[in-house]
């Protein structure tokens, strides 16, 4: 399915539409279809996903192993530089480059094969977007060269949940202090996606104390983005913590920093810039693209399964198939809408719409997966079954951000209350 889209009304036509009730207070913009060049990028990643990634995913899932061979394929295909600007040798795809839909559709294709790989890929591409938007030229020269020429993999690590779970032995958190010529980072981060596979991590740390970007209650100006070379011997990966229900191949281990020195030249942007400019909002709809991939994969599995069982005449199955297809179409329309706002430079509206899209897509994807399970039955949850894995992966990945809080932020914006589209503030 590739929904055709009517463009927004011209000013003349908009004038003819009675403005009876404006429920959304924002424009409806739609990203145009990808250009042939961008369609080729999507086709290349789809080809890899279907022919290479899908076959490897059961082993990565079982072993909770970083999908290293998939990243080798992405490197060989030149796709690791997708979000690197063209002036530094990349394809120049991203939210500030007028073509973000292409990136999200590439992510969706990867997620259809493997949600964990999609998370690792998101982390890499999102890091490229941050460097493009916040780093200075010498840093871009240095780091983009490593990606384009040497296939270096990046990721962004904030995760320092502060409230200790009752089953947890020790807490997480880093302290960061200024020293001569740089910074010392000490402590632990959890949910460090791509740990053991990535070469560089953008650490979101605060000189005010533990908590990263999401869980820190200190003043925003203390939040720093520090590029950390993960080959530094003071950085170690603790593989004993990560044994989750799903998203196992993200290898989101605990990483320990033992007074890791990060030089001044690795500070990205100004202190607090990440929060004051709302950079997280570039990435929230990217998660929705991954959820959409889960929905499409479950739907396609279901379609093939019920056809093979000759159940197409069953009216309940017809309902599940019909509703799932509508869910997917709705998700595709939402992504196009948010991408259109980014492309049109309507950044404030894009930031809020991204949260709406992520909220909607979480529910549409979960509904589609549940319908697929109902239509296919118990055997579809017996391994090996991609539906079984998608069910586990999705139920875990949607915990990356709190949907109740997202919805509260949307409500606050409509009620004229103070709100932050990046992170919920109680
Ligand atoms: C597969 C996966 C990959 C991830 N990869 C990365 C990554 O690469 N980089 C990264 O930085 N992070 C990553 N994360 C981490 C994620 O961003 C969160 O930090 C993590 O999910 C927090 O864990 P938690 O839900 O157990 O923690 P908690 O912070 O304990 O949250 C539990 C629940 O309580 C809510 N909550 C928290 N504080 C409050 C409060 N004060 N009042 C009311 N409710 C509250 C939360 O919203 C949440 O719903 C990843 C998460 C997942 C699931």
Coordinates of C-alpha atoms and ligand atoms in Angstrom, one line a residue:
X1 CA 0.0 0.0 0.0
X2 CA 1.3 3.4 -0.9
X3 CA -1.4 6.0 -0.2
X4 CA -1.8 8.7 -2.8
X5 CA -2.2 12.1 -1.2
X6 CA -4.1 15.2 -2.2
X7 CA -2.0 18.3 -1.4
X8 CA -3.3 20.8 1.2
X9 CA -5.9 23.4 -0.1
X10 CA -4.4 26.5 -1.7
X11 CA -5.1 29.7 0.3
X12 CA -8.0 30.5 -2.1
X13 CA -9.5 27.1 -1.5
X14 CA -8.9 27.2 2.2
X15 CA -10.9 30.4 2.3
X16 CA -13.9 28.5 0.8
X17 CA -13.8 26.0 3.6
X18 CA -15.9 27.2 6.5
X19 CA -13.6 27.4 9.6
X20 CA -16.3 26.0 11.8
X21 CA -14.1 24.2 14.4
X22 CA -10.4 24.0 14.2
X23 CA -9.7 21.0 16.4
X24 CA -6.0 20.7 15.7
X25 CA -4.8 24.3 15.6
X26 CA -2.2 23.2 13.1
X27 CA -1.8 22.9 9.4
X28 CA -2.1 19.7 7.5
X29 CA 1.0 19.1 5.5
X30 CA 1.9 16.1 3.5
X31 CA 5.3 15.0 2.4
X32 CA 5.5 14.3 -1.3
X33 CA 6.5 10.8 -2.5
X34 CA 10.3 10.1 -2.4
X35 CA 12.2 11.1 -5.5
X36 CA 13.6 8.2 -7.7
X37 CA 17.0 8.6 -5.9
X38 CA 15.3 8.2 -2.5
X39 CA 13.0 5.4 -3.8
X40 CA 16.2 3.6 -4.7
X41 CA 17.6 3.9 -1.2
X42 CA 14.4 2.5 0.2
X43 CA 14.5 -0.4 -2.3
X44 CA 18.1 -1.2 -1.5
X45 CA 17.4 -1.4 2.2
X46 CA 14.2 -3.4 1.6
X47 CA 16.2 -5.9 -0.5
X48 CA 18.8 -6.3 2.3
X49 CA 16.1 -6.7 4.9
X50 CA 14.2 -9.3 3.0
X51 CA 17.1 -11.4 1.7
X52 CA 19.8 -11.0 4.5
X53 CA 18.4 -9.5 7.7
X54 CA 15.3 -11.7 8.0
X55 CA 17.3 -14.9 7.9
X56 CA 19.7 -13.8 10.7
X57 CA 17.2 -12.4 13.2
X58 CA 16.3 -15.7 15.0
X59 CA 19.9 -16.2 16.1
X60 CA 20.5 -12.6 17.1
X61 CA 17.2 -12.7 19.1
X62 CA 18.1 -16.0 20.8
X63 CA 21.6 -14.9 21.7
X64 CA 20.7 -11.3 22.5
X65 CA 23.6 -10.4 20.1
X66 CA 24.3 -7.2 18.3
X67 CA 23.4 -7.6 14.6
X68 CA 27.0 -7.2 13.4
X69 CA 26.6 -8.9 10.0
X70 CA 23.6 -6.8 9.2
X71 CA 25.6 -3.7 9.9
X72 CA 28.4 -5.1 7.7
X73 CA 25.8 -5.4 4.9
X74 CA 24.6 -1.8 5.5
X75 CA 28.2 -0.6 5.4
X76 CA 29.0 -2.4 2.2
X77 CA 25.8 -1.0 0.6
X78 CA 27.0 2.5 1.6
X79 CA 23.8 3.0 3.7
X80 CA 25.5 3.9 7.0
X81 CA 26.0 7.4 5.6
X82 CA 22.3 7.8 4.7
X83 CA 21.9 10.7 7.2
X84 CA 25.4 12.1 6.7
X85 CA 25.1 15.5 4.7
X86 CA 26.1 15.3 1.0
X87 CA 29.0 17.8 1.6
X88 CA 30.6 15.2 3.8
X89 CA 30.0 12.3 1.5
X90 CA 26.5 11.0 2.6
X91 CA 23.0 10.9 1.1
X92 CA 21.8 13.9 3.2
X93 CA 18.5 12.5 4.5
X94 CA 17.0 13.9 7.6
X95 CA 14.4 16.0 9.3
X96 CA 16.2 19.3 8.6
X97 CA 17.0 18.3 5.0
X98 CA 13.5 18.4 3.4
X99 CA 13.3 14.6 2.9
X100 CA 12.8 12.9 6.3
X101 CA 10.1 10.5 5.0
X102 CA 12.8 8.6 3.1
X103 CA 14.7 7.9 6.3
X104 CA 11.5 6.8 8.1
X105 CA 10.5 4.5 5.2
X106 CA 14.0 3.0 5.2
X107 CA 13.7 2.4 9.0
X108 CA 10.3 0.8 8.5
X109 CA 11.7 -1.6 5.9
X110 CA 14.4 -2.7 8.4
X111 CA 11.8 -3.0 11.2
X112 CA 9.7 -5.3 9.1
X113 CA 12.6 -7.8 9.2
X114 CA 13.9 -7.0 12.7
X115 CA 12.8 -4.4 15.2
X116 CA 16.0 -4.7 17.2
X117 CA 18.1 -3.9 14.1
X118 CA 15.8 -1.0 13.4
X119 CA 16.5 0.4 16.9
X120 CA 20.2 0.1 16.4
X121 CA 19.9 1.8 13.0
X122 CA 17.7 4.5 14.5
X123 CA 20.4 5.2 17.1
X124 CA 23.1 5.5 14.4
X125 CA 21.0 7.7 12.1
X126 CA 19.8 9.9 14.9
X127 CA 23.4 10.4 16.0
X128 CA 24.2 11.6 12.4
X129 CA 21.3 14.0 12.6
X130 CA 22.6 15.4 15.9
X131 CA 26.1 15.8 14.6
X132 CA 24.8 17.5 11.4
X133 CA 22.6 19.9 13.5
X134 CA 24.9 20.7 16.5
X135 CA 28.5 19.9 15.8
X136 CA 31.0 22.3 14.2
X137 CA 32.8 21.8 10.9
X138 CA 36.0 20.2 12.2
X139 CA 34.0 17.7 14.3
X140 CA 31.8 16.9 11.2
X141 CA 35.0 16.4 9.1
X142 CA 36.4 14.0 11.7
X143 CA 33.4 11.9 12.6
X144 CA 31.6 11.8 9.2
X145 CA 34.8 10.6 7.6
X146 CA 34.9 7.7 10.1
X147 CA 31.3 6.7 9.0
X148 CA 31.7 7.2 5.3
X149 CA 35.2 5.7 4.9
X150 CA 35.5 3.3 7.8
X151 CA 31.9 2.3 8.4
X152 CA 31.9 3.5 12.0
X153 CA 28.7 2.9 14.0
X154 CA 27.3 5.5 16.3
X155 CA 24.6 5.5 19.0
X156 CA 23.2 8.0 21.6
X157 CA 23.1 7.0 25.2
X158 CA 21.1 8.9 27.8
X159 CA 19.4 6.1 29.8
X160 CA 19.9 6.5 33.5
X161 CA 16.6 5.6 35.1
X162 CA 16.8 6.9 38.6
X163 CA 14.0 5.1 40.5
X164 CA 15.5 1.8 41.6
X165 CA 13.3 -1.3 40.8
X166 CA 12.8 -3.6 43.7
X167 CA 14.5 -6.5 41.8
X168 CA 17.5 -4.4 40.9
X169 CA 20.7 -4.7 42.9
X170 CA 22.4 -1.4 42.1
X171 CA 21.2 1.9 40.6
X172 CA 22.3 3.6 37.3
X173 CA 23.7 7.0 36.8
X174 CA 26.8 9.0 35.9
X175 CA 28.5 12.0 37.3
X176 CA 30.4 14.4 35.0
X177 CA 33.0 16.9 36.1
X178 CA 35.0 19.5 34.2
X179 CA 38.8 18.9 34.3
X180 CA 41.7 20.4 32.5
X181 CA 41.1 20.0 28.7
X182 CA 37.9 18.0 29.0
X183 CA 35.5 16.1 31.1
X184 CA 35.5 13.0 33.4
X185 CA 32.5 10.7 33.1
X186 CA 32.1 8.2 35.9
X187 CA 29.3 5.7 36.5
X188 CA 26.8 3.5 34.6
X189 CA 24.3 3.8 31.9
X190 CA 21.6 1.2 31.2
X191 CA 19.7 0.6 27.9
X192 CA 22.9 1.3 26.0
X193 CA 21.7 0.1 22.6
X194 CA 24.4 -1.4 20.3
X195 CA 26.8 -1.8 23.2
X196 CA 29.7 -3.9 22.0
X197 CA 28.9 -3.2 18.4
X198 CA 29.1 0.6 18.1
X199 CA 32.4 2.5 17.8
X200 CA 31.2 5.9 19.1
X201 CA 28.4 7.0 21.5
X202 CA 27.0 10.4 22.1
X203 CA 26.7 10.5 25.8
X204 CA 23.9 12.6 27.2
X205 CA 25.3 13.5 30.6
X206 CA 24.8 16.3 33.1
X207 CA 27.3 18.2 35.4
X208 CA 24.3 18.5 37.8
X209 CA 24.4 14.7 38.5
X210 CA 22.9 11.4 37.4
X211 CA 19.8 11.1 35.1
X212 CA 20.9 11.8 31.6
X213 CA 18.4 13.8 29.5
X214 CA 15.2 12.0 30.4
X215 CA 15.6 11.5 34.1
X216 CA 17.6 14.5 35.2
X217 CA 15.9 17.1 37.3
X218 CA 18.8 19.5 37.2
X219 CA 18.7 22.7 35.1
X220 CA 18.7 22.1 31.4
X221 CA 21.9 24.1 30.8
X222 CA 23.9 21.4 32.6
X223 CA 23.1 18.7 30.0
X224 CA 26.1 18.0 27.7
X225 CA 26.5 15.9 24.6
X226 CA 29.9 14.3 24.7
X227 CA 31.2 12.1 21.8
X228 CA 32.8 9.0 23.5
X229 CA 35.3 6.8 21.6
X230 CA 34.1 3.4 22.8
X231 CA 37.5 1.8 22.3
X232 CA 38.7 3.7 25.4
X233 CA 39.8 1.0 27.9
X234 CA 37.9 2.9 30.7
X235 CA 34.6 2.0 29.0
X236 CA 33.4 -1.6 29.7
X237 CA 30.2 -3.4 28.8
X238 CA 28.4 -5.5 31.5
X239 CA 26.5 -8.2 29.7
X240 CA 24.9 -9.7 32.8
X241 CA 22.0 -7.2 33.0
X242 CA 20.3 -7.5 29.6
X243 CA 17.9 -10.5 29.4
X244 CA 14.6 -8.9 28.2
X245 CA 11.4 -10.3 26.7
X246 CA 12.1 -8.6 23.4
X247 CA 14.4 -6.3 21.5
X248 CA 17.1 -8.6 22.5
X249 CA 19.3 -8.0 19.5
X250 CA 19.6 -4.3 20.4
X251 CA 22.3 -5.5 23.0
X252 CA 21.2 -2.6 25.2
X253 CA 23.6 -3.5 28.0
X254 CA 24.8 -1.7 31.0
X255 CA 27.9 0.3 30.2
X256 CA 30.4 1.3 32.9
X257 CA 32.5 4.5 32.6
X258 CA 35.5 4.4 34.9
X259 CA 36.5 8.0 35.1
X260 CA 36.5 8.2 31.3
X261 CA 38.2 11.3 30.0
X262 CA 36.5 13.0 27.1
X263 CA 38.4 15.9 25.5
X264 CA 36.9 19.4 25.1
X265 CA 36.9 18.9 21.3
X266 CA 34.3 16.1 21.7
X267 CA 31.7 18.4 23.3
X268 CA 28.8 18.6 20.7
X269 CA 26.9 21.9 20.6
X270 CA 26.3 24.3 23.6
X271 CA 25.4 23.0 27.1
X272 CA 21.6 22.6 27.2
X273 CA 21.2 23.0 23.4
X274 CA 19.7 19.5 23.1
X275 CA 16.8 20.4 25.4
X276 CA 16.3 24.1 24.5
X277 CA 16.1 23.3 20.8
X278 CA 14.0 20.1 21.3
X279 CA 16.2 17.7 19.4
X280 CA 14.5 14.7 20.9
X281 CA 11.4 15.6 18.9
X282 CA 13.3 14.7 15.6
X283 CA 13.5 11.1 16.9
X284 CA 10.0 10.5 18.4
X285 CA 8.3 9.9 15.0
X286 CA 11.3 7.8 14.0
X287 CA 10.1 5.3 16.7
X288 CA 6.6 5.4 15.1
X289 CA 8.3 4.3 11.8
X290 CA 9.6 1.2 13.6
X291 CA 6.2 0.5 15.1
X292 CA 4.7 0.8 11.6
X293 CA 7.2 -1.8 10.4
X294 CA 6.1 -4.2 13.2
X295 CA 2.4 -3.7 12.1
X296 CA 3.2 -4.3 8.4
X297 CA 5.2 -7.4 9.2
X298 CA 2.5 -8.9 11.4
X299 CA -0.2 -8.1 8.8
X300 CA 1.8 -9.8 6.0
X301 CA 2.5 -12.8 8.2
X302 CA -1.3 -13.0 9.0
X303 CA -2.4 -12.7 5.4
X304 CA -0.1 -15.5 4.3
X305 CA -1.0 -17.7 7.2
X306 CA -4.8 -17.5 6.9
X307 CA -4.6 -17.9 3.2
X308 CA -2.6 -21.1 3.6
X309 CA -5.2 -22.3 6.1
X310 CA -8.0 -21.5 3.6
X311 CA -9.8 -19.2 6.2
X312 CA -10.4 -16.3 3.9
X313 CA -14.2 -16.8 3.9
X314 CA -14.4 -16.4 7.7
X315 CA -16.1 -13.0 8.4
X316 CA -14.1 -12.5 11.7
X317 CA -10.9 -13.0 9.8
X318 CA -12.1 -10.6 7.2
X319 CA -12.6 -8.0 10.0
X320 CA -9.1 -8.5 11.4
X321 CA -7.6 -8.2 7.9
X322 CA -9.7 -5.2 7.0
X323 CA -9.0 -3.3 10.3
X324 CA -5.2 -4.2 10.2
X325 CA -4.9 -2.8 6.6
X326 CA -6.7 0.4 7.7
X327 CA -4.4 0.7 10.7
X328 CA -1.3 0.4 8.4
X329 CA -2.7 3.0 6.0
X330 CA -3.4 5.3 8.9
X331 CA 0.1 5.0 10.2
X332 CA 1.5 5.7 6.7
X333 CA -0.6 8.8 6.4
X334 CA 0.5 10.0 9.8
X335 CA 4.2 9.6 8.9
X336 CA 3.6 11.5 5.7
X337 CA 1.8 14.2 7.5
X338 CA 4.6 14.7 10.1
X339 CA 7.3 14.5 7.4
X340 CA 5.4 17.1 5.4
X341 CA 5.5 19.5 8.4
X342 CA 9.3 19.0 8.8
X343 CA 9.8 19.5 5.1
X344 CA 7.7 22.7 5.1
X345 CA 9.8 24.1 8.0
X346 CA 6.8 24.1 10.4
X347 CA 9.0 22.9 13.2
X348 CA 6.8 23.7 16.2
X349 CA 3.9 22.0 14.6
X350 CA 6.1 19.1 13.5
X351 CA 7.3 18.6 17.0
X352 CA 3.8 18.2 18.4
X353 CA 2.6 16.2 15.5
X354 CA 5.5 13.8 15.9
X355 CA 4.3 12.9 19.4
X356 CA 0.7 12.4 18.1
X357 CA 2.0 10.1 15.4
X358 CA 4.0 8.1 17.9
X359 CA 1.0 7.8 20.2
X360 CA -1.3 6.8 17.4
X361 CA 1.1 4.3 15.9
X362 CA 1.8 2.6 19.2
X363 CA -1.9 1.7 19.5
X364 CA -2.3 0.9 15.8
X365 CA 0.7 -1.4 15.8
X366 CA -0.4 -3.2 19.0
X367 CA -3.9 -3.6 17.6
X368 CA -2.6 -5.0 14.4
X369 CA -0.3 -7.5 16.1
X370 CA -3.1 -8.7 18.5
X371 CA -5.5 -9.0 15.5
X372 CA -2.9 -11.1 13.6
X373 CA -2.6 -13.4 16.6
X374 CA -6.3 -13.8 17.0
X375 CA -6.7 -14.5 13.3
X376 CA -3.8 -17.0 13.2
X377 CA -4.2 -18.8 16.5
X378 CA -1.9 -20.4 19.0
X379 CA 0.4 -22.1 16.6
X380 CA 1.5 -18.6 15.4
X381 CA 3.0 -18.1 18.8
X382 CA 5.1 -21.3 18.7
X383 CA 8.7 -20.7 17.7
X384 CA 10.0 -20.3 15.1
X385 CA 7.5 -17.7 14.2
X386 CA 8.2 -14.1 13.2
X387 CA 4.8 -13.1 14.7
X388 CA 5.9 -14.4 18.1
X389 CA 9.0 -12.3 18.0
X390 CA 7.2 -9.2 16.8
X391 CA 4.8 -9.6 19.7
X392 CA 7.6 -9.7 22.2
X393 CA 9.7 -7.0 20.5
X394 CA 6.8 -4.5 20.2
X395 CA 5.5 -5.0 23.7
X396 CA 8.9 -4.0 25.0
X397 CA 9.9 -1.3 22.5
X398 CA 6.7 0.7 23.1
X399 CA 8.0 1.2 26.7
X400 CA 10.7 3.4 25.1
X401 CA 8.8 6.6 26.1
X402 CA 5.6 6.6 28.1
X403 CA 2.5 6.9 26.0
X404 CA 0.4 8.2 28.9
X405 CA 2.8 11.1 29.3
X406 CA 2.9 11.7 25.5
X407 CA -0.9 12.0 25.5
X408 CA -0.8 14.3 28.5
X409 CA 1.7 16.6 26.6
X410 CA -0.7 16.7 23.7
X411 CA -3.6 17.6 26.0
X412 CA -1.5 20.3 27.7
X413 CA -0.7 21.8 24.3
X414 CA -4.4 21.9 23.5
X415 CA -5.3 23.4 26.9
X416 CA -2.8 26.2 26.6
X417 CA -0.6 24.8 29.4
X418 CA 3.1 24.8 29.5
X419 CA 4.4 21.7 27.7
X420 CA 7.6 20.2 26.4
X421 CA 7.2 18.0 23.3
X422 CA 10.6 16.4 24.0
X423 CA 10.1 15.0 27.5
X424 CA 7.1 15.0 29.8
X425 CA 7.6 17.2 33.0
X426 CA 5.3 16.2 35.9
Ligands
LIG1 C1 14.6 -1.5 23.6 C2 15.0 -0.2 24.2 C3 16.1 0.4 23.8 C4 16.5 1.6 24.3 N1 17.6 2.2 23.8 C5 18.1 3.4 24.4 C6 19.2 4.1 23.9 O1 19.8 3.6 22.9 N2 19.6 5.2 24.5 C7 18.9 5.7 25.5 O2 19.3 6.7 26.0 N3 17.9 5.1 26.1 C8 17.4 3.9 25.5 N4 16.3 3.3 26.0 C9 15.9 3.7 27.4 C10 14.6 4.5 27.5 O3 14.8 5.7 26.9 C11 14.3 4.7 29.0 O4 15.4 5.3 29.6 C12 14.0 3.4 29.7 O5 13.0 2.7 29.1 C13 13.6 3.7 31.2 O6 13.4 2.4 31.8 P1 12.1 2.2 32.7 O7 11.0 2.3 31.8 O8 12.3 0.9 33.5 O9 12.4 3.3 33.7 P2 11.6 4.3 34.6 O10 12.3 5.6 34.4 O11 11.6 3.8 36.0 O12 10.1 4.5 34.1 C14 9.1 3.6 34.5 C15 7.8 4.3 34.2 O13 7.6 5.3 35.1 C16 7.4 6.5 34.4 N5 8.1 7.6 35.2 C17 9.4 7.8 35.3 N6 9.6 8.8 36.2 C18 8.3 9.2 36.6 C19 7.9 10.2 37.5 N7 8.7 11.0 38.1 N8 6.5 10.3 37.7 C20 5.7 9.5 37.1 N9 6.1 8.5 36.2 C21 7.4 8.4 36.0 C22 8.1 6.4 33.1 O14 7.6 7.2 32.1 C23 7.8 4.9 32.8 O15 6.6 4.7 32.2 C24 15.8 2.1 25.5 C25 14.7 1.5 25.9 C26 14.3 0.3 25.3 C27 13.1 -0.4 25.9

